[in-house]
């Protein structure tokens, strides 16, 4: 049986914890969105993320001026905080949804996803290192490919966790109640 | 007046469970952050910019930086928000731990106040990093250099007070300081006992 990553959260604290983490994630997310918009913009950043090859990445980076590069470097650094908040919230959400799941197998899956969500934070490291290298001007492999692979894995992980939360968080609580008692 | 910090709800003997991972995360983020600054203009040049205090002095420092240096510092500025979040919580946890070493009301109140102050330091990171970033971007005009210098000096002073408090706490812990008012041979103070009692009541 996989255990929860948050065994010490009392049942009455879950709504407050989930709301606080969601609000913090939204605030930092909006800040990053603003920073990216002040620079080259979200479509240009996504084009760089999914370039995959040095040629395509160089074509995307071509029109960027120094100010755009500075904005993206700043957003890259800030993205580590966003990653911790986002995947921390997702991990909390998976745990909460797992505690509401009726079947033990489904609950284990939720706890496994709650642990796996923290891999999303680790995937930030190769992703942001790749962006920084490219923004600095090192547009050669492995950076474009590494950025593509780590971003894809991160999105896949995020999608899976969110799907789990969506399917389970609203289900009526049949099993043990959330909170410390559920772990004994 | 009650200055109880949220971390004081952590039960006695459980602080280590949070402190060790937090300390490891501090190192895991702090070392790349420092390496990134060193890969750019270097720590000395960054400190010179932080303490410049006027647009003219800041311009003299920034004139020696290349565009790659600016990219490194912009990245470090962003990463500093995560590092600030981590070390502020580490400091708060250390204050809560130190506060439990004595039953003296003055000592525990100082510990709680310093724990809150640690979070204030994290909030001060925001205007500080905004000032850095504006200057790195080339917006080198008042109030950014002045604001940056005053924030860095304030933060450093808070650090000095925090480190002095922690040094006294550690010396008490190992028995170097006389006048120790905590329970001998025990880390559980009356506040710990109150926390533990509250938990057992809540569990019923």
Coordinates of C-alpha atoms in Angstrom, one line a residue, chain A residues 87 97 113 139 153 167:
Chain A
X87 CA 3.2 20.4 -8.5
X97 CA -8.9 12.9 -4.2
X113 CA 0.4 10.2 -8.4
X139 CA 21.6 26.9 -29.5
X153 CA 6.9 14.8 -19.8
X167 CA -12.5 11.9 -11.7

